[in-house]
Amino acid sequence: MLEKMWGKFRSGSDVRGIGVRSGKDDPLYLSDDIVERIACGFVEWLRKNRGDDVQITVAVGHDTRISSPRIKERVVDALIKMGVEVYDCEYSSTPAMFMTTINLGCTGAIEVTASHHPYDKNGLKFFTRLGGLSGKDIDEILYFAQENQFIYAEKFGTSQRVDHMKIYAENLRKMICDGINATDYSRPLRGFKIVVDAGNGIGGFYATKVLAPLGADVRGSQFLNYDGMFTNHIPNPEDANAMKSIKEAVIKNEADLGVIFDTDVDRAACVDDSGTEISGNRLVALAAAIALENNEGGTIVTDSVTSDALTEFIENDLGGKHLAYKRGYRNVIDKQIELNHSSVNCPLAIETSGHAAFRENYYLDDGAYLITKIIIKMALLAKENKSLYDLINNLREPVETLSMRFNINMSDFKTYGDELIAALNGFAPSCEGWTVKQDTYEGFRVTVDKNNGNGWFLLRMSVHDPVMPLNIESNEFGGCLIICEKLYSFLKDYNEIDISPLKNAIDRIK
């Protein structure tokens, strides 16, 4: 049985905790001892589940946050004591660490990162040749760590430095050269100006080691240096300040494209030459248009908060099928794998957050791979005097959007949330113009007709936290207010959920 303290280190399919010690004791602090036990737990898990390798080899890399080098060293030391041969890849993106299982033949890989979270957080992501681990796998690793009954190897392993990011970047460059197949094969991006915003995370390599060697003008790229305090902005494509920063850089430098990555480069978004943001539904639409080119009728799996207009675009304009599944990048990827194993053509799984996994790329959510596909398409379209936006100009945009989060003030928050959604389902038939979406995989989704708000809303439980997020879209001015007021009339009687964001939204709109 996994004890409560150890269970709190699991965040979905990752290990997550505090990387920088504060003035007070924190049970989630990733101390040297905790880190070493978790690393040993991964070796035990590999021995149990990947025992086909006589000699276990594990690659270890880390992002730029200030606690990552310390944690990485502790991981390496633990692996060596367990008899593992270690490839120390130092600074590395998360997708590149998975690719060590392909390019270097590693049994497993570990990335030290907390993705887009603040500088003081940190964590561990694990991979085998089959991909990322599941939440159940993480629980098993944490159980081994909790029990702390490891027997170190009689013969310790060894560690060697490997510049795997060089190999990873070479593969991306080859992908671009082959995809564009320009007359000047080795310089296919000559004449294009592309600015990259790495947010002081790992993503700076994409400007200097992928784009520039292929002839792209990357002047104007920003925050490429490693800074584990993230002093310029949070490296997160969903952050408004981060997107504002890359949009301004595109306009200032008159670039053809702007690219922004999260800290460990498993997510990305972009900005076109007019400064228009291509993220969220637009990014999903663009990636779907690319993925369905040679996959007619294919299914695109997304998270649950995508718009009704995106479904129309994928199914009516692209001729594909749209499956709006659940939040959580592992959820959409696992669904994609399940569909393909069931002989359903599913070339892409993508979250509006910027996680995108192409089947052709080992079902790996890789921000650099997504951007590489987009850049290839941009270059090919340019030969026809077209732009990326020509691929998605039929995507209908909502007139109004709202998103908010309601805190649940109960320890058993999941049960409370489920009961509230069930009650809302019972309330819905009394609401004129509401049509409940029956094939919803999480939460409660309603399409609202033109006379009652002209849009849709989704209320669901957070994947991990005592929070209920609400997303609303309307196709007319004032539509969100109508939907908000009707929802408020129902939610105001539930005392254990803080709906003040909804009340504030209503007051602000009025």
Coordinates of C-alpha atoms in Angstrom, one line a residue:
M1 CA 0.0 0.0 0.0
L2 CA 1.4 3.4 -1.0
E3 CA 1.5 5.7 2.0
K4 CA -0.1 9.2 1.7
M5 CA 3.2 11.1 1.8
W6 CA 4.7 9.1 -1.0
G7 CA 1.5 9.2 -3.1
K8 CA 1.6 13.0 -3.1
F9 CA 4.8 12.8 -5.2
R10 CA 2.8 11.5 -8.1
S11 CA 1.3 14.1 -10.5
G12 CA -0.5 12.2 -13.2
S13 CA 2.2 10.1 -14.9
D14 CA 5.2 12.1 -13.5
V15 CA 6.9 12.5 -10.1
R16 CA 6.5 16.1 -9.0
G17 CA 7.7 17.9 -5.8
I18 CA 9.7 20.9 -4.5
G19 CA 13.2 21.3 -5.8
V20 CA 14.4 24.3 -3.8
R21 CA 14.4 24.1 0.0
S22 CA 12.6 27.0 1.6
G23 CA 12.8 28.1 5.2
K24 CA 10.4 25.5 6.4
D25 CA 10.2 21.7 6.1
D26 CA 8.1 20.6 3.2
P27 CA 7.0 16.9 2.9
L28 CA 7.2 17.2 -0.9
Y29 CA 10.8 18.5 -0.9
L30 CA 12.9 16.3 -3.3
S31 CA 15.8 15.8 -0.9
D32 CA 18.9 13.9 -1.9
D33 CA 17.6 10.8 -0.1
I34 CA 14.1 11.0 -1.6
V35 CA 15.6 11.4 -5.1
E36 CA 18.0 8.5 -4.7
R37 CA 15.2 6.2 -3.5
I38 CA 12.9 7.1 -6.4
A39 CA 15.8 6.5 -8.9
C40 CA 16.4 3.1 -7.3
G41 CA 12.7 2.4 -7.5
F42 CA 12.8 3.0 -11.2
V43 CA 15.6 0.4 -11.5
E44 CA 13.5 -2.1 -9.6
W45 CA 10.5 -1.3 -11.8
L46 CA 12.7 -1.8 -14.9
R47 CA 14.0 -5.2 -13.6
K48 CA 10.4 -6.3 -13.1
N49 CA 8.9 -5.0 -16.3
R50 CA 11.8 -4.7 -18.8
G51 CA 13.9 -7.7 -17.7
D52 CA 14.8 -8.6 -21.3
D53 CA 18.0 -6.5 -21.0
V54 CA 20.9 -8.3 -19.4
Q55 CA 22.5 -5.0 -18.7
I56 CA 20.2 -2.1 -17.9
T57 CA 21.2 1.2 -19.4
V58 CA 19.5 4.5 -18.4
A59 CA 20.0 7.9 -19.9
V60 CA 19.5 10.9 -17.6
G61 CA 19.0 14.5 -18.6
H62 CA 17.7 17.7 -17.0
D63 CA 16.1 21.1 -17.7
T64 CA 17.4 24.5 -16.8
R65 CA 15.8 25.1 -13.4
I66 CA 18.2 25.8 -10.6
S67 CA 17.7 22.5 -8.7
S68 CA 18.0 20.2 -11.7
P69 CA 21.8 19.7 -11.7
R70 CA 21.6 18.6 -8.0
I71 CA 18.8 16.2 -8.6
K72 CA 20.3 14.8 -11.7
E73 CA 23.6 14.0 -9.9
R74 CA 21.7 12.2 -7.2
V75 CA 19.8 10.2 -9.8
V76 CA 23.1 9.2 -11.5
D77 CA 24.7 8.2 -8.3
A78 CA 21.8 6.0 -7.3
L79 CA 21.7 4.3 -10.7
I80 CA 25.4 3.6 -10.6
K81 CA 25.0 2.0 -7.1
M82 CA 22.3 -0.2 -8.6
G83 CA 24.7 -1.5 -11.3
V84 CA 23.2 0.5 -14.1
E85 CA 25.2 1.8 -17.0
V86 CA 24.4 5.5 -17.2
Y87 CA 24.4 8.0 -20.1
D88 CA 24.6 11.5 -18.6
C89 CA 23.0 13.7 -21.2
E90 CA 23.2 16.8 -19.1
Y91 CA 20.9 19.6 -20.4
S92 CA 18.2 17.9 -22.5
S93 CA 14.7 18.2 -23.6
T94 CA 12.1 15.7 -22.4
P95 CA 11.4 14.3 -25.9
A96 CA 15.1 13.9 -26.6
M97 CA 15.4 11.8 -23.4
F98 CA 12.8 9.4 -24.7
M99 CA 14.7 9.2 -28.0
T100 CA 17.7 7.9 -26.2
T101 CA 15.8 4.6 -26.0
I102 CA 15.7 4.6 -29.8
N103 CA 19.0 6.3 -30.8
L104 CA 21.2 4.9 -28.0
G105 CA 19.2 1.7 -27.3
C106 CA 18.7 2.6 -23.6
T107 CA 16.5 0.4 -21.4
G108 CA 15.0 3.5 -19.9
A109 CA 15.4 7.3 -19.6
I110 CA 14.8 9.9 -16.9
E111 CA 14.3 13.6 -17.4
V112 CA 14.6 15.9 -14.4
T113 CA 12.0 18.6 -15.0
A114 CA 8.8 20.2 -13.7
S115 CA 7.8 21.4 -17.1
H116 CA 6.3 25.0 -17.0
H117 CA 6.0 25.1 -13.2
P118 CA 7.8 27.8 -11.1
Y119 CA 11.5 27.6 -10.6
D120 CA 11.3 26.1 -7.1
K121 CA 9.4 23.0 -8.3
N122 CA 11.0 20.0 -9.9
G123 CA 10.2 16.4 -10.7
L124 CA 11.1 13.3 -12.8
K125 CA 9.7 11.9 -16.0
F126 CA 10.4 8.3 -16.9
F127 CA 10.5 6.5 -20.3
T128 CA 11.1 3.1 -21.8
R129 CA 11.2 2.1 -25.4
L130 CA 7.4 1.8 -25.2
G131 CA 7.0 5.4 -24.3
G132 CA 6.2 7.3 -21.1
L133 CA 5.0 5.5 -18.0
S134 CA 1.5 5.5 -16.7
G135 CA 0.2 6.7 -13.3
K136 CA 0.0 3.1 -12.1
D137 CA 3.7 2.6 -13.1
I138 CA 4.6 5.7 -11.1
D139 CA 2.8 4.4 -8.1
E140 CA 4.8 1.2 -8.3
I141 CA 8.1 3.1 -8.5
L142 CA 7.1 5.2 -5.5
Y143 CA 6.1 2.0 -3.6
F144 CA 9.6 0.6 -4.1
A145 CA 11.0 4.0 -3.0
Q146 CA 8.8 4.0 0.1
E147 CA 9.9 0.4 1.1
N148 CA 13.6 1.4 0.7
Q149 CA 14.9 -2.2 0.7
F150 CA 17.3 -1.9 -2.2
I151 CA 20.3 -4.1 -2.5
Y152 CA 23.1 -2.3 -4.3
A153 CA 24.9 -4.2 -7.0
E154 CA 28.2 -6.0 -6.2
K155 CA 29.6 -4.4 -9.3
F156 CA 28.7 -0.7 -9.6
G157 CA 27.7 0.7 -12.9
T158 CA 29.5 3.5 -14.7
S159 CA 28.6 6.9 -16.1
Q160 CA 29.6 8.5 -19.4
R161 CA 28.7 11.9 -20.8
V162 CA 26.8 11.8 -24.1
D163 CA 25.8 14.8 -26.2
H164 CA 22.5 13.3 -27.3
M165 CA 21.0 16.7 -28.1
K166 CA 23.4 16.9 -31.0
I167 CA 22.0 13.6 -32.4
Y168 CA 18.5 14.8 -31.7
A169 CA 19.0 18.1 -33.5
E170 CA 20.7 16.4 -36.5
N171 CA 17.6 14.2 -36.9
L172 CA 15.3 17.3 -36.9
R173 CA 17.5 19.0 -39.5
K174 CA 17.4 15.9 -41.7
M175 CA 13.6 15.8 -41.3
I176 CA 13.3 19.4 -42.6
C177 CA 15.8 18.9 -45.5
D178 CA 13.9 15.8 -46.6
G179 CA 10.5 17.3 -46.1
I180 CA 11.1 20.5 -48.1
N181 CA 13.5 18.9 -50.6
A182 CA 14.7 22.3 -51.8
T183 CA 17.1 22.8 -54.7
D184 CA 19.6 23.9 -52.1
Y185 CA 18.9 20.7 -50.1
S186 CA 21.1 21.5 -47.1
R187 CA 19.9 25.1 -46.7
P188 CA 16.1 24.8 -47.2
L189 CA 15.2 27.6 -44.9
R190 CA 17.3 30.3 -46.6
G191 CA 15.1 33.4 -46.9
F192 CA 12.9 32.6 -43.9
K193 CA 13.1 34.6 -40.7
I194 CA 12.0 32.6 -37.7
V195 CA 12.3 33.9 -34.1
V196 CA 12.4 31.4 -31.2
D197 CA 11.4 32.2 -27.6
A198 CA 12.8 29.6 -25.3
G199 CA 11.8 31.3 -22.1
N200 CA 15.3 30.5 -20.7
G201 CA 14.4 26.8 -20.9
I202 CA 15.9 24.1 -23.0
G203 CA 14.3 25.2 -26.3
G204 CA 17.1 27.6 -27.4
F205 CA 18.8 24.7 -29.2
Y206 CA 16.1 24.8 -31.8
A207 CA 17.2 28.2 -33.0
T208 CA 21.0 27.6 -32.9
K209 CA 21.3 23.9 -33.7
V210 CA 18.3 23.3 -36.0
L211 CA 17.1 26.4 -37.8
A212 CA 20.3 28.5 -38.2
P213 CA 22.4 25.7 -39.8
L214 CA 19.6 25.2 -42.4
G215 CA 19.9 28.9 -43.5
A216 CA 17.1 30.4 -41.4
D217 CA 17.6 34.0 -40.1
V218 CA 17.0 33.6 -36.4
R219 CA 17.9 37.1 -35.4
G220 CA 15.4 38.4 -32.9
S221 CA 15.2 35.1 -31.1
Q222 CA 15.1 35.6 -27.4
F223 CA 15.7 34.1 -24.0
L224 CA 17.8 31.3 -25.4
N225 CA 20.3 31.3 -22.5
Y226 CA 19.7 28.9 -19.6
D227 CA 18.3 30.7 -16.6
G228 CA 16.7 28.5 -14.0
M229 CA 14.9 31.4 -12.4
F230 CA 13.0 32.1 -15.6
T231 CA 13.5 35.8 -15.1
N232 CA 11.9 37.0 -18.3
H233 CA 8.6 35.1 -18.4
I234 CA 7.2 31.7 -17.5
P235 CA 8.2 29.3 -20.3
N236 CA 4.7 28.2 -21.0
P237 CA 2.8 28.5 -24.4
E238 CA -0.5 28.9 -22.4
D239 CA 0.8 31.9 -20.4
A240 CA -0.6 35.2 -21.6
N241 CA 2.7 37.1 -20.9
A242 CA 4.8 34.5 -22.7
M243 CA 2.5 34.7 -25.8
K244 CA 2.6 38.5 -25.7
S245 CA 6.4 38.3 -25.7
I246 CA 6.7 36.1 -28.8
K247 CA 4.0 38.1 -30.7
E248 CA 5.9 41.3 -30.0
A249 CA 9.1 39.7 -31.2
V250 CA 7.6 38.6 -34.4
I251 CA 6.2 42.0 -35.2
K252 CA 9.3 43.9 -34.2
N253 CA 11.6 41.7 -36.3
E254 CA 9.1 41.3 -39.2
A255 CA 9.5 37.5 -38.9
D256 CA 7.8 34.8 -41.0
L257 CA 7.1 32.8 -37.9
G258 CA 7.5 32.9 -34.2
V259 CA 8.0 29.8 -32.1
I260 CA 7.6 29.3 -28.3
F261 CA 8.4 26.3 -26.2
D262 CA 7.8 25.3 -22.6
T263 CA 10.7 24.6 -20.3
D264 CA 11.4 21.0 -21.4
V265 CA 10.1 21.3 -25.0
D266 CA 7.3 18.8 -24.9
R267 CA 4.9 21.6 -25.7
A268 CA 4.9 24.4 -28.2
A269 CA 2.9 27.1 -30.0
C270 CA 3.6 29.6 -32.7
V271 CA 2.7 33.0 -34.1
D272 CA 2.3 33.8 -37.8
D273 CA 3.9 36.7 -39.7
S274 CA 1.0 39.0 -38.8
G275 CA 1.5 38.4 -35.1
T276 CA -1.6 36.2 -34.9
E277 CA -1.3 33.6 -32.2
I278 CA -1.6 30.0 -33.3
S279 CA -2.3 28.1 -30.1
G280 CA -5.2 26.3 -28.5
N281 CA -7.9 25.5 -31.1
R282 CA -6.0 27.1 -33.9
L283 CA -2.9 25.0 -33.2
V284 CA -5.0 21.8 -33.0
A285 CA -6.6 22.8 -36.3
L286 CA -3.2 23.4 -38.0
A287 CA -1.7 20.2 -36.7
A288 CA -4.8 18.2 -37.7
A289 CA -4.7 19.7 -41.2
I290 CA -1.1 18.5 -41.5
A291 CA -1.7 15.1 -39.9
L292 CA -4.7 14.3 -42.1
E293 CA -3.0 15.0 -45.5
N294 CA -2.2 11.4 -46.1
N295 CA -4.7 10.0 -43.6
E296 CA -8.1 10.6 -45.2
G297 CA -10.9 10.0 -42.7
G298 CA -8.5 9.7 -39.8
T299 CA -9.4 10.4 -36.2
I300 CA -7.9 13.3 -34.3
V301 CA -7.9 12.9 -30.5
T302 CA -8.0 16.0 -28.4
D303 CA -8.7 17.0 -24.8
S304 CA -12.2 17.9 -23.7
V305 CA -12.1 21.7 -23.9
T306 CA -11.9 22.1 -27.6
S307 CA -14.6 24.1 -29.3
D308 CA -17.6 23.0 -31.3
A309 CA -16.2 25.0 -34.2
L310 CA -13.0 22.8 -34.2
T311 CA -15.2 19.7 -34.5
E312 CA -16.9 21.3 -37.5
F313 CA -13.5 22.2 -39.1
I314 CA -11.9 18.7 -38.6
E315 CA -15.0 16.8 -39.8
N316 CA -16.4 19.2 -42.5
D317 CA -13.3 20.9 -43.9
L318 CA -10.7 18.3 -43.4
G319 CA -12.8 15.2 -43.8
G320 CA -11.6 13.7 -40.5
K321 CA -13.2 12.6 -37.3
H322 CA -12.8 14.4 -34.0
L323 CA -12.8 12.6 -30.7
A324 CA -12.8 15.1 -27.8
Y325 CA -11.6 13.0 -24.9
K326 CA -10.1 14.0 -21.6
R327 CA -7.7 16.5 -20.2
G328 CA -4.2 15.2 -19.5
Y329 CA -1.6 14.5 -22.2
R330 CA -1.2 10.9 -21.2
N331 CA -5.0 10.5 -21.5
V332 CA -5.1 11.7 -25.2
I333 CA -2.0 9.8 -26.1
D334 CA -3.2 6.5 -24.5
K335 CA -6.5 6.9 -26.3
Q336 CA -4.7 7.4 -29.6
I337 CA -2.6 4.3 -29.1
E338 CA -5.8 2.3 -28.1
L339 CA -7.6 3.4 -31.3
N340 CA -4.7 2.5 -33.6
H341 CA -4.3 -0.9 -31.9
S342 CA -8.1 -1.3 -32.7
S343 CA -7.4 -0.6 -36.4
V344 CA -8.8 2.9 -36.2
N345 CA -6.6 5.4 -38.2
C346 CA -5.5 7.9 -35.6
P347 CA -2.5 9.9 -36.7
L348 CA -2.5 12.6 -34.1
A349 CA -3.3 13.2 -30.4
I350 CA -3.1 16.8 -29.3
E351 CA -4.1 18.9 -26.3
T352 CA -5.0 22.6 -26.5
S353 CA -2.1 23.1 -24.1
G354 CA 0.4 22.3 -26.9
H355 CA 1.1 18.6 -26.2
A356 CA 1.0 16.9 -29.7
A357 CA 1.9 13.3 -30.4
F358 CA 2.1 12.0 -34.0
R359 CA 1.8 8.3 -34.5
E360 CA 4.7 8.4 -36.9
N361 CA 6.9 9.7 -34.1
Y362 CA 6.5 6.9 -31.5
Y363 CA 3.4 8.5 -30.1
L364 CA 5.7 11.0 -28.4
D365 CA 4.5 14.5 -27.3
D366 CA 7.3 16.5 -28.8
G367 CA 7.1 20.3 -29.2
A368 CA 10.1 20.5 -31.4
Y369 CA 8.7 17.7 -33.7
L370 CA 5.4 19.6 -34.0
I371 CA 7.1 22.8 -34.9
T372 CA 9.3 21.0 -37.4
K373 CA 6.2 19.7 -39.1
I374 CA 4.7 23.2 -39.2
I375 CA 7.9 24.7 -40.6
I376 CA 8.1 22.2 -43.4
K377 CA 4.5 22.9 -44.3
M378 CA 5.2 26.7 -44.2
A379 CA 8.1 26.3 -46.6
L380 CA 6.1 24.1 -49.0
L381 CA 3.1 26.6 -48.9
A382 CA 5.4 29.5 -49.6
K383 CA 6.3 27.9 -52.9
E384 CA 2.6 28.4 -53.8
N385 CA 2.5 31.9 -52.4
K386 CA 0.3 30.6 -49.5
S387 CA 0.7 30.9 -45.7
L388 CA -0.1 28.6 -42.8
Y389 CA -3.3 30.5 -42.2
D390 CA -4.6 29.3 -45.6
L391 CA -4.8 25.9 -44.0
I392 CA -7.1 27.0 -41.2
N393 CA -8.9 30.1 -42.5
N394 CA -12.2 28.2 -42.4
L395 CA -11.9 27.6 -38.7
R396 CA -14.8 29.6 -37.1
E397 CA -13.7 31.7 -34.2
P398 CA -15.9 32.3 -31.1
V399 CA -17.0 35.8 -30.4
E400 CA -16.6 35.4 -26.7
T401 CA -14.7 33.0 -24.4
L402 CA -14.5 32.6 -20.7
S403 CA -12.6 30.2 -18.5
M404 CA -12.5 30.0 -14.7
R405 CA -11.7 27.6 -11.9
F406 CA -13.8 26.9 -8.8
N407 CA -12.1 25.6 -5.6
I408 CA -13.8 22.8 -3.7
N409 CA -13.5 23.2 0.0
M410 CA -13.8 19.5 1.0
S411 CA -11.3 16.7 1.5
D412 CA -13.4 14.3 -0.5
F413 CA -13.5 16.7 -3.4
K414 CA -13.9 14.1 -6.2
T415 CA -17.1 12.7 -4.7
Y416 CA -18.5 16.2 -4.2
G417 CA -17.6 17.2 -7.8
D418 CA -19.2 14.0 -9.2
E419 CA -22.4 14.6 -7.2
L420 CA -22.6 18.2 -8.4
I421 CA -22.2 17.2 -12.0
A422 CA -24.9 14.6 -11.6
A423 CA -27.2 17.2 -10.1
L424 CA -26.4 19.6 -13.0
N425 CA -27.3 16.9 -15.4
G426 CA -30.7 16.6 -13.7
F427 CA -31.1 20.4 -13.8
A428 CA -30.4 20.7 -17.5
P429 CA -33.8 19.5 -18.9
S430 CA -35.4 22.6 -17.2
C431 CA -33.1 24.9 -19.2
E432 CA -34.5 26.1 -22.5
G433 CA -32.1 25.7 -25.3
W434 CA -29.7 23.4 -23.5
T435 CA -28.6 20.2 -25.3
V436 CA -26.5 17.9 -23.2
K437 CA -23.6 16.2 -25.1
Q438 CA -24.0 12.5 -24.4
D439 CA -20.7 11.2 -25.6
T440 CA -18.7 13.4 -23.2
Y441 CA -15.7 11.5 -21.6
E442 CA -15.3 13.9 -18.6
G443 CA -17.4 16.5 -16.9
F444 CA -20.7 17.9 -18.2
R445 CA -20.9 19.6 -21.6
V446 CA -23.9 21.5 -23.0
T447 CA -24.5 23.0 -26.4
V448 CA -26.7 26.2 -26.1
D449 CA -28.9 27.3 -28.9
K450 CA -29.0 30.8 -30.5
N451 CA -31.8 32.1 -28.3
N452 CA -30.1 31.2 -25.0
G453 CA -26.4 32.1 -25.4
N454 CA -25.4 30.6 -28.7
G455 CA -22.5 28.5 -27.7
W456 CA -21.4 25.8 -25.3
F457 CA -19.9 25.2 -21.8
L458 CA -18.0 22.4 -20.1
L459 CA -17.8 22.0 -16.3
R460 CA -15.5 19.2 -15.2
M461 CA -13.2 18.1 -12.4
S462 CA -9.5 18.9 -12.5
V463 CA -7.3 16.0 -13.3
H464 CA -5.4 16.2 -10.0
D465 CA -6.6 19.1 -7.8
P466 CA -9.7 20.1 -5.7
V467 CA -10.9 22.3 -8.5
M468 CA -13.7 22.4 -11.1
P469 CA -12.7 24.3 -14.3
L470 CA -15.4 25.9 -16.4
N471 CA -15.0 26.8 -20.0
I472 CA -17.6 28.8 -22.0
E473 CA -17.7 30.0 -25.6
S474 CA -20.4 32.0 -27.4
N475 CA -20.8 32.9 -31.0
E476 CA -22.4 36.3 -30.2
F477 CA -21.7 39.3 -28.0
G478 CA -23.5 38.9 -24.6
G479 CA -23.9 35.1 -25.0
C480 CA -21.5 34.2 -22.3
L481 CA -23.4 36.4 -19.8
I482 CA -26.6 34.5 -20.5
I483 CA -24.9 31.2 -20.0
C484 CA -23.2 32.4 -16.8
E485 CA -26.4 33.7 -15.3
K486 CA -28.2 30.4 -15.8
L487 CA -25.3 28.4 -14.4
Y488 CA -25.1 30.8 -11.4
S489 CA -28.8 30.2 -10.6
F490 CA -27.9 26.5 -10.2
L491 CA -24.5 26.7 -8.5
K492 CA -25.3 29.4 -5.9
D493 CA -26.9 26.8 -3.7
Y494 CA -23.8 24.7 -3.4
N495 CA -21.8 26.0 -0.4
E496 CA -18.7 23.9 -0.6
I497 CA -17.6 25.2 -4.0
D498 CA -16.3 28.7 -4.4
I499 CA -18.1 30.2 -7.4
S500 CA -16.9 33.8 -6.8
P501 CA -15.1 33.8 -10.1
L502 CA -18.5 33.2 -11.8
K503 CA -20.1 36.0 -9.8
N504 CA -17.2 38.3 -10.6
A505 CA -17.4 37.5 -14.3
I506 CA -21.2 38.3 -14.4
D507 CA -20.6 41.6 -12.6
R508 CA -17.7 42.5 -14.9
I509 CA -19.6 41.7 -18.1
K510 CA -22.7 43.6 -16.9

